[in-house]
Amino acid sequence: MATARPRRVEHTESTRQALVDSAVALFTKKGYAGTSLDEIAKRARVTKGALYHHFNGKQALFEAAFEEVEAQVVRRLSAELFGSGNIWETVRAGLGEFLKVCLEPSYQRIVVHEAPAVMGWERWREAEERFTFGVIREALRALVDAGEFAKLPVEALAHVVFGALSAGATTIAGSAQQKKTSAEVGEVVDAVMQGLRASEHR
């Protein structure tokens, strides 16, 4: 029998979530430099004291917003990449879902544009490894294990493919015709995947 959660714990968690949701919305709209802690607290309808109870400053709140956006992306990608059916088709569907994610303002602003500068390159890459990169690596490992890909070192393969996807995300985010660019990046990604495929499956 599950025990009831204390109301204070639920209130604390809801306050933190409200702050993170507020931060995601404001960082997406105004960027890191253009957003103040006062604005985030006001939008979340909490006091600035409550904000500091959960976060020690703007960077900590930005990192929580980054993790919120990335966690949502991981859930979406995982549903496609590891869905039922042929592994080759599910991975292709997952990569297609990633290109859809690349069109979304919160991913573009927070993950692609702001995070490397705000968090620092090394910390950003470490965070990506826990999120999107980690999911892509496991999907590629599944392709190698299933014999869909040639036997290649999975870690190196994952870094090369993810590097290409990251470059694609940056290209899409900086384009004046994002949907067109997304389609073009998708064509290139599909060609790369076909090129990596084991000869007996081509």
PDB file of C-alpha atoms in Angstrom:
ATOM      1  CA  MET A   1       0.000   0.000   0.000  1.00  0.00           C
ATOM      2  CA  ALA A   2       1.474   3.350  -1.059  1.00  0.00           C
ATOM      3  CA  THR A   3       1.874   5.937   1.662  1.00  0.00           C
ATOM      4  CA  ALA A   4       0.476   9.416   1.141  1.00  0.00           C
ATOM      5  CA  ARG A   5       3.105  12.004   0.308  1.00  0.00           C
ATOM      6  CA  PRO A   6       3.373  14.883   2.769  1.00  0.00           C
ATOM      7  CA  ARG A   7       1.624  17.996   1.476  1.00  0.00           C
ATOM      8  CA  ARG A   8       4.745  20.073   2.124  1.00  0.00           C
ATOM      9  CA  VAL A   9       6.793  17.821  -0.189  1.00  0.00           C
ATOM     10  CA  GLU A  10       4.189  18.145  -2.942  1.00  0.00           C
ATOM     11  CA  HIS A  11       4.119  21.919  -2.491  1.00  0.00           C
ATOM     12  CA  THR A  12       7.919  22.109  -2.647  1.00  0.00           C
ATOM     13  CA  GLU A  13       8.012  20.039  -5.838  1.00  0.00           C
ATOM     14  CA  SER A  14       5.223  22.046  -7.475  1.00  0.00           C
ATOM     15  CA  THR A  15       7.021  25.301  -6.610  1.00  0.00           C
ATOM     16  CA  ARG A  16      10.252  24.047  -8.147  1.00  0.00           C
ATOM     17  CA  GLN A  17       8.424  22.861 -11.267  1.00  0.00           C
ATOM     18  CA  ALA A  18       6.657  26.210 -11.610  1.00  0.00           C
ATOM     19  CA  LEU A  19      10.036  27.959 -11.486  1.00  0.00           C
ATOM     20  CA  VAL A  20      11.539  25.616 -14.076  1.00  0.00           C
ATOM     21  CA  ASP A  21       8.528  26.022 -16.392  1.00  0.00           C
ATOM     22  CA  SER A  22       8.755  29.796 -16.001  1.00  0.00           C
ATOM     23  CA  ALA A  23      12.489  29.718 -16.744  1.00  0.00           C
ATOM     24  CA  VAL A  24      11.982  27.621 -19.885  1.00  0.00           C
ATOM     25  CA  ALA A  25       9.354  30.040 -21.193  1.00  0.00           C
ATOM     26  CA  LEU A  26      11.360  33.187 -20.446  1.00  0.00           C
ATOM     27  CA  PHE A  27      14.764  31.892 -21.547  1.00  0.00           C
ATOM     28  CA  THR A  28      13.134  30.749 -24.782  1.00  0.00           C
ATOM     29  CA  LYS A  29      11.545  34.129 -25.387  1.00  0.00           C
ATOM     30  CA  LYS A  30      14.217  36.522 -24.106  1.00  0.00           C
ATOM     31  CA  GLY A  31      17.438  34.519 -23.802  1.00  0.00           C
ATOM     32  CA  TYR A  32      19.684  34.119 -20.774  1.00  0.00           C
ATOM     33  CA  ALA A  33      21.055  37.654 -20.685  1.00  0.00           C
ATOM     34  CA  GLY A  34      17.630  39.207 -21.237  1.00  0.00           C
ATOM     35  CA  THR A  35      15.893  37.330 -18.418  1.00  0.00           C
ATOM     36  CA  SER A  36      15.992  38.330 -14.750  1.00  0.00           C
ATOM     37  CA  LEU A  37      15.336  36.208 -11.672  1.00  0.00           C
ATOM     38  CA  ASP A  38      12.629  38.685 -10.667  1.00  0.00           C
ATOM     39  CA  GLU A  39      10.781  37.974 -13.936  1.00  0.00           C
ATOM     40  CA  ILE A  40      11.078  34.222 -13.470  1.00  0.00           C
ATOM     41  CA  ALA A  41       9.763  34.388  -9.891  1.00  0.00           C
ATOM     42  CA  LYS A  42       6.913  36.700 -10.891  1.00  0.00           C
ATOM     43  CA  ARG A  43       5.816  34.484 -13.768  1.00  0.00           C
ATOM     44  CA  ALA A  44       5.953  31.416 -11.499  1.00  0.00           C
ATOM     45  CA  ARG A  45       3.925  33.333  -8.873  1.00  0.00           C
ATOM     46  CA  VAL A  46       6.448  32.710  -6.124  1.00  0.00           C
ATOM     47  CA  THR A  47       8.654  34.979  -4.055  1.00  0.00           C
ATOM     48  CA  LYS A  48      12.285  35.535  -4.878  1.00  0.00           C
ATOM     49  CA  GLY A  49      13.072  33.941  -1.517  1.00  0.00           C
ATOM     50  CA  ALA A  50      11.297  30.783  -2.650  1.00  0.00           C
ATOM     51  CA  LEU A  51      13.348  30.850  -5.833  1.00  0.00           C
ATOM     52  CA  TYR A  52      16.598  31.001  -3.850  1.00  0.00           C
ATOM     53  CA  HIS A  53      15.368  28.129  -1.680  1.00  0.00           C
ATOM     54  CA  HIS A  54      15.522  25.920  -4.786  1.00  0.00           C
ATOM     55  CA  PHE A  55      18.263  27.524  -6.900  1.00  0.00           C
ATOM     56  CA  ASN A  56      21.416  29.401  -5.922  1.00  0.00           C
ATOM     57  CA  GLY A  57      21.314  31.700  -8.938  1.00  0.00           C
ATOM     58  CA  LYS A  58      20.388  32.241 -12.566  1.00  0.00           C
ATOM     59  CA  GLN A  59      22.862  29.732 -13.995  1.00  0.00           C
ATOM     60  CA  ALA A  60      21.529  26.942 -11.761  1.00  0.00           C
ATOM     61  CA  LEU A  61      18.020  27.783 -12.922  1.00  0.00           C
ATOM     62  CA  PHE A  62      19.152  27.830 -16.541  1.00  0.00           C
ATOM     63  CA  GLU A  63      20.693  24.376 -16.144  1.00  0.00           C
ATOM     64  CA  ALA A  64      17.409  23.100 -14.676  1.00  0.00           C
ATOM     65  CA  ALA A  65      15.562  24.593 -17.668  1.00  0.00           C
ATOM     66  CA  PHE A  66      18.057  22.935 -20.011  1.00  0.00           C
ATOM     67  CA  GLU A  67      17.514  19.581 -18.301  1.00  0.00           C
ATOM     68  CA  GLU A  68      13.733  19.994 -18.516  1.00  0.00           C
ATOM     69  CA  VAL A  69      13.877  20.607 -22.274  1.00  0.00           C
ATOM     70  CA  GLU A  70      16.326  17.756 -22.827  1.00  0.00           C
ATOM     71  CA  ALA A  71      14.327  15.312 -20.678  1.00  0.00           C
ATOM     72  CA  GLN A  72      11.266  15.979 -22.821  1.00  0.00           C
ATOM     73  CA  VAL A  73      13.333  15.406 -25.970  1.00  0.00           C
ATOM     74  CA  VAL A  74      14.688  12.113 -24.592  1.00  0.00           C
ATOM     75  CA  ARG A  75      11.152  10.886 -23.856  1.00  0.00           C
ATOM     76  CA  ARG A  76      10.049  11.697 -27.391  1.00  0.00           C
ATOM     77  CA  LEU A  77      13.106  10.179 -29.057  1.00  0.00           C
ATOM     78  CA  SER A  78      13.006   7.042 -26.922  1.00  0.00           C
ATOM     79  CA  ALA A  79       9.373   6.415 -27.857  1.00  0.00           C
ATOM     80  CA  GLU A  80      10.407   6.356 -31.533  1.00  0.00           C
ATOM     81  CA  LEU A  81      13.920   4.903 -31.374  1.00  0.00           C
ATOM     82  CA  PHE A  82      12.969   1.963 -29.175  1.00  0.00           C
ATOM     83  CA  GLY A  83       9.435   1.385 -30.369  1.00  0.00           C
ATOM     84  CA  SER A  84       8.137  -1.945 -31.619  1.00  0.00           C
ATOM     85  CA  GLY A  85       8.943  -3.057 -35.143  1.00  0.00           C
ATOM     86  CA  ASN A  86      11.991  -3.237 -37.370  1.00  0.00           C
ATOM     87  CA  ILE A  87      14.984  -1.628 -35.642  1.00  0.00           C
ATOM     88  CA  TRP A  88      16.132   0.122 -38.817  1.00  0.00           C
ATOM     89  CA  GLU A  89      12.746   1.775 -39.315  1.00  0.00           C
ATOM     90  CA  THR A  90      12.340   2.759 -35.651  1.00  0.00           C
ATOM     91  CA  VAL A  91      15.769   4.419 -35.586  1.00  0.00           C
ATOM     92  CA  ARG A  92      14.994   6.304 -38.797  1.00  0.00           C
ATOM     93  CA  ALA A  93      11.707   7.434 -37.220  1.00  0.00           C
ATOM     94  CA  GLY A  94      13.617   8.564 -34.131  1.00  0.00           C
ATOM     95  CA  LEU A  95      16.043  10.633 -36.189  1.00  0.00           C
ATOM     96  CA  GLY A  96      13.061  12.163 -37.986  1.00  0.00           C
ATOM     97  CA  GLU A  97      11.602  13.076 -34.599  1.00  0.00           C
ATOM     98  CA  PHE A  98      14.897  14.738 -33.672  1.00  0.00           C
ATOM     99  CA  LEU A  99      14.657  16.949 -36.753  1.00  0.00           C
ATOM    100  CA  LYS A 100      11.156  17.981 -35.628  1.00  0.00           C
ATOM    101  CA  VAL A 101      12.588  18.855 -32.215  1.00  0.00           C
ATOM    102  CA  CYS A 102      15.188  21.049 -33.943  1.00  0.00           C
ATOM    103  CA  LEU A 103      12.359  23.277 -35.209  1.00  0.00           C
ATOM    104  CA  GLU A 104      11.052  24.010 -31.706  1.00  0.00           C
ATOM    105  CA  PRO A 105      11.910  27.406 -30.175  1.00  0.00           C
ATOM    106  CA  SER A 106      12.779  26.108 -26.683  1.00  0.00           C
ATOM    107  CA  TYR A 107      15.257  23.555 -28.055  1.00  0.00           C
ATOM    108  CA  GLN A 108      16.799  26.066 -30.445  1.00  0.00           C
ATOM    109  CA  ARG A 109      17.207  28.865 -27.933  1.00  0.00           C
ATOM    110  CA  ILE A 110      18.106  26.965 -24.775  1.00  0.00           C
ATOM    111  CA  VAL A 111      19.958  23.863 -25.994  1.00  0.00           C
ATOM    112  CA  VAL A 112      21.489  24.945 -29.306  1.00  0.00           C
ATOM    113  CA  HIS A 113      22.184  28.669 -28.905  1.00  0.00           C
ATOM    114  CA  GLU A 114      22.480  29.446 -25.189  1.00  0.00           C
ATOM    115  CA  ALA A 115      23.686  26.320 -23.378  1.00  0.00           C
ATOM    116  CA  PRO A 116      27.247  26.096 -24.775  1.00  0.00           C
ATOM    117  CA  ALA A 117      27.931  29.705 -23.750  1.00  0.00           C
ATOM    118  CA  VAL A 118      26.072  29.718 -20.409  1.00  0.00           C
ATOM    119  CA  MET A 119      27.209  26.296 -19.202  1.00  0.00           C
ATOM    120  CA  GLY A 120      30.590  26.205 -20.904  1.00  0.00           C
ATOM    121  CA  TRP A 121      31.474  23.799 -23.689  1.00  0.00           C
ATOM    122  CA  GLU A 122      32.702  20.935 -21.490  1.00  0.00           C
ATOM    123  CA  ARG A 123      29.768  21.040 -19.074  1.00  0.00           C
ATOM    124  CA  TRP A 124      27.331  21.274 -21.995  1.00  0.00           C
ATOM    125  CA  ARG A 125      28.865  18.223 -23.690  1.00  0.00           C
ATOM    126  CA  GLU A 126      28.742  16.260 -20.422  1.00  0.00           C
ATOM    127  CA  ALA A 127      25.074  17.146 -20.027  1.00  0.00           C
ATOM    128  CA  GLU A 128      24.317  16.167 -23.625  1.00  0.00           C
ATOM    129  CA  GLU A 129      25.901  12.770 -22.981  1.00  0.00           C
ATOM    130  CA  ARG A 130      23.333  12.145 -20.238  1.00  0.00           C
ATOM    131  CA  PHE A 131      20.492  13.145 -22.531  1.00  0.00           C
ATOM    132  CA  THR A 132      20.213  13.199 -26.336  1.00  0.00           C
ATOM    133  CA  PHE A 133      23.663  11.807 -27.070  1.00  0.00           C
ATOM    134  CA  GLY A 134      23.096   8.876 -24.716  1.00  0.00           C
ATOM    135  CA  VAL A 135      19.845   7.918 -26.444  1.00  0.00           C
ATOM    136  CA  ILE A 136      21.400   8.177 -29.923  1.00  0.00           C
ATOM    137  CA  ARG A 137      24.359   6.047 -28.808  1.00  0.00           C
ATOM    138  CA  GLU A 138      22.083   3.263 -27.556  1.00  0.00           C
ATOM    139  CA  ALA A 139      20.063   3.324 -30.783  1.00  0.00           C
ATOM    140  CA  LEU A 140      23.238   3.011 -32.865  1.00  0.00           C
ATOM    141  CA  ARG A 141      24.464   0.210 -30.606  1.00  0.00           C
ATOM    142  CA  ALA A 142      21.190  -1.614 -31.281  1.00  0.00           C
ATOM    143  CA  LEU A 143      21.740  -1.230 -35.050  1.00  0.00           C
ATOM    144  CA  VAL A 144      25.280  -2.633 -34.803  1.00  0.00           C
ATOM    145  CA  ASP A 145      24.137  -5.503 -32.552  1.00  0.00           C
ATOM    146  CA  ALA A 146      21.319  -6.352 -34.996  1.00  0.00           C
ATOM    147  CA  GLY A 147      23.759  -6.462 -37.908  1.00  0.00           C
ATOM    148  CA  GLU A 148      22.085  -3.484 -39.620  1.00  0.00           C
ATOM    149  CA  PHE A 149      25.326  -1.513 -39.453  1.00  0.00           C
ATOM    150  CA  ALA A 150      28.811  -2.673 -40.275  1.00  0.00           C
ATOM    151  CA  LYS A 151      30.798  -3.665 -37.174  1.00  0.00           C
ATOM    152  CA  LEU A 152      32.145  -0.296 -36.092  1.00  0.00           C
ATOM    153  CA  PRO A 153      33.325   0.991 -32.685  1.00  0.00           C
ATOM    154  CA  VAL A 154      30.033   2.199 -31.174  1.00  0.00           C
ATOM    155  CA  GLU A 155      31.469   5.046 -29.111  1.00  0.00           C
ATOM    156  CA  ALA A 156      33.294   6.589 -32.072  1.00  0.00           C
ATOM    157  CA  LEU A 157      30.286   5.966 -34.317  1.00  0.00           C
ATOM    158  CA  ALA A 158      27.980   7.698 -31.839  1.00  0.00           C
ATOM    159  CA  HIS A 159      30.219  10.762 -31.579  1.00  0.00           C
ATOM    160  CA  VAL A 160      30.447  11.097 -35.367  1.00  0.00           C
ATOM    161  CA  VAL A 161      26.701  10.682 -35.941  1.00  0.00           C
ATOM    162  CA  PHE A 162      25.756  12.908 -33.021  1.00  0.00           C
ATOM    163  CA  GLY A 163      28.250  15.520 -34.187  1.00  0.00           C
ATOM    164  CA  ALA A 164      26.504  15.529 -37.552  1.00  0.00           C
ATOM    165  CA  LEU A 165      23.086  15.820 -35.886  1.00  0.00           C
ATOM    166  CA  SER A 166      24.295  18.679 -33.671  1.00  0.00           C
ATOM    167  CA  ALA A 167      25.662  20.499 -36.705  1.00  0.00           C
ATOM    168  CA  GLY A 168      22.323  19.914 -38.421  1.00  0.00           C
ATOM    169  CA  ALA A 169      20.463  21.355 -35.429  1.00  0.00           C
ATOM    170  CA  THR A 170      22.653  24.477 -35.512  1.00  0.00           C
ATOM    171  CA  THR A 171      22.110  24.833 -39.270  1.00  0.00           C
ATOM    172  CA  ILE A 172      18.328  24.554 -38.862  1.00  0.00           C
ATOM    173  CA  ALA A 173      18.219  27.009 -35.958  1.00  0.00           C
ATOM    174  CA  GLY A 174      20.204  29.596 -37.920  1.00  0.00           C
ATOM    175  CA  SER A 175      18.263  29.247 -41.160  1.00  0.00           C
ATOM    176  CA  ALA A 176      15.805  31.779 -42.542  1.00  0.00           C
ATOM    177  CA  GLN A 177      13.829  28.854 -44.020  1.00  0.00           C
ATOM    178  CA  GLN A 178      13.903  26.371 -41.193  1.00  0.00           C
ATOM    179  CA  LYS A 179      11.407  23.801 -42.511  1.00  0.00           C
ATOM    180  CA  LYS A 180      13.192  23.649 -45.865  1.00  0.00           C
ATOM    181  CA  THR A 181      16.563  23.344 -44.151  1.00  0.00           C
ATOM    182  CA  SER A 182      15.218  20.636 -41.824  1.00  0.00           C
ATOM    183  CA  ALA A 183      14.073  18.618 -44.847  1.00  0.00           C
ATOM    184  CA  GLU A 184      17.495  19.039 -46.475  1.00  0.00           C
ATOM    185  CA  VAL A 185      19.309  18.009 -43.293  1.00  0.00           C
ATOM    186  CA  GLY A 186      16.981  15.007 -43.116  1.00  0.00           C
ATOM    187  CA  GLU A 187      18.006  13.961 -46.634  1.00  0.00           C
ATOM    188  CA  VAL A 188      21.683  14.168 -45.704  1.00  0.00           C
ATOM    189  CA  VAL A 189      21.197  12.265 -42.426  1.00  0.00           C
ATOM    190  CA  ASP A 190      19.323   9.521 -44.269  1.00  0.00           C
ATOM    191  CA  ALA A 191      22.121   9.288 -46.870  1.00  0.00           C
ATOM    192  CA  VAL A 192      24.720   9.015 -44.098  1.00  0.00           C
ATOM    193  CA  MET A 193      22.711   6.276 -42.373  1.00  0.00           C
ATOM    194  CA  GLN A 194      22.340   4.366 -45.640  1.00  0.00           C
ATOM    195  CA  GLY A 195      26.082   4.673 -46.217  1.00  0.00           C
ATOM    196  CA  LEU A 196      26.816   3.191 -42.782  1.00  0.00           C
ATOM    197  CA  ARG A 197      24.444   0.289 -43.343  1.00  0.00           C
ATOM    198  CA  ALA A 198      25.859  -3.210 -43.738  1.00  0.00           C
ATOM    199  CA  SER A 199      26.146  -4.169 -47.390  1.00  0.00           C
ATOM    200  CA  GLU A 200      23.677  -7.079 -47.139  1.00  0.00           C
ATOM    201  CA  HIS A 201      20.911  -4.685 -46.004  1.00  0.00           C
ATOM    202  CA  ARG A 202      21.400  -2.019 -48.671  1.00  0.00           C
TER     203      ARG A 202
END
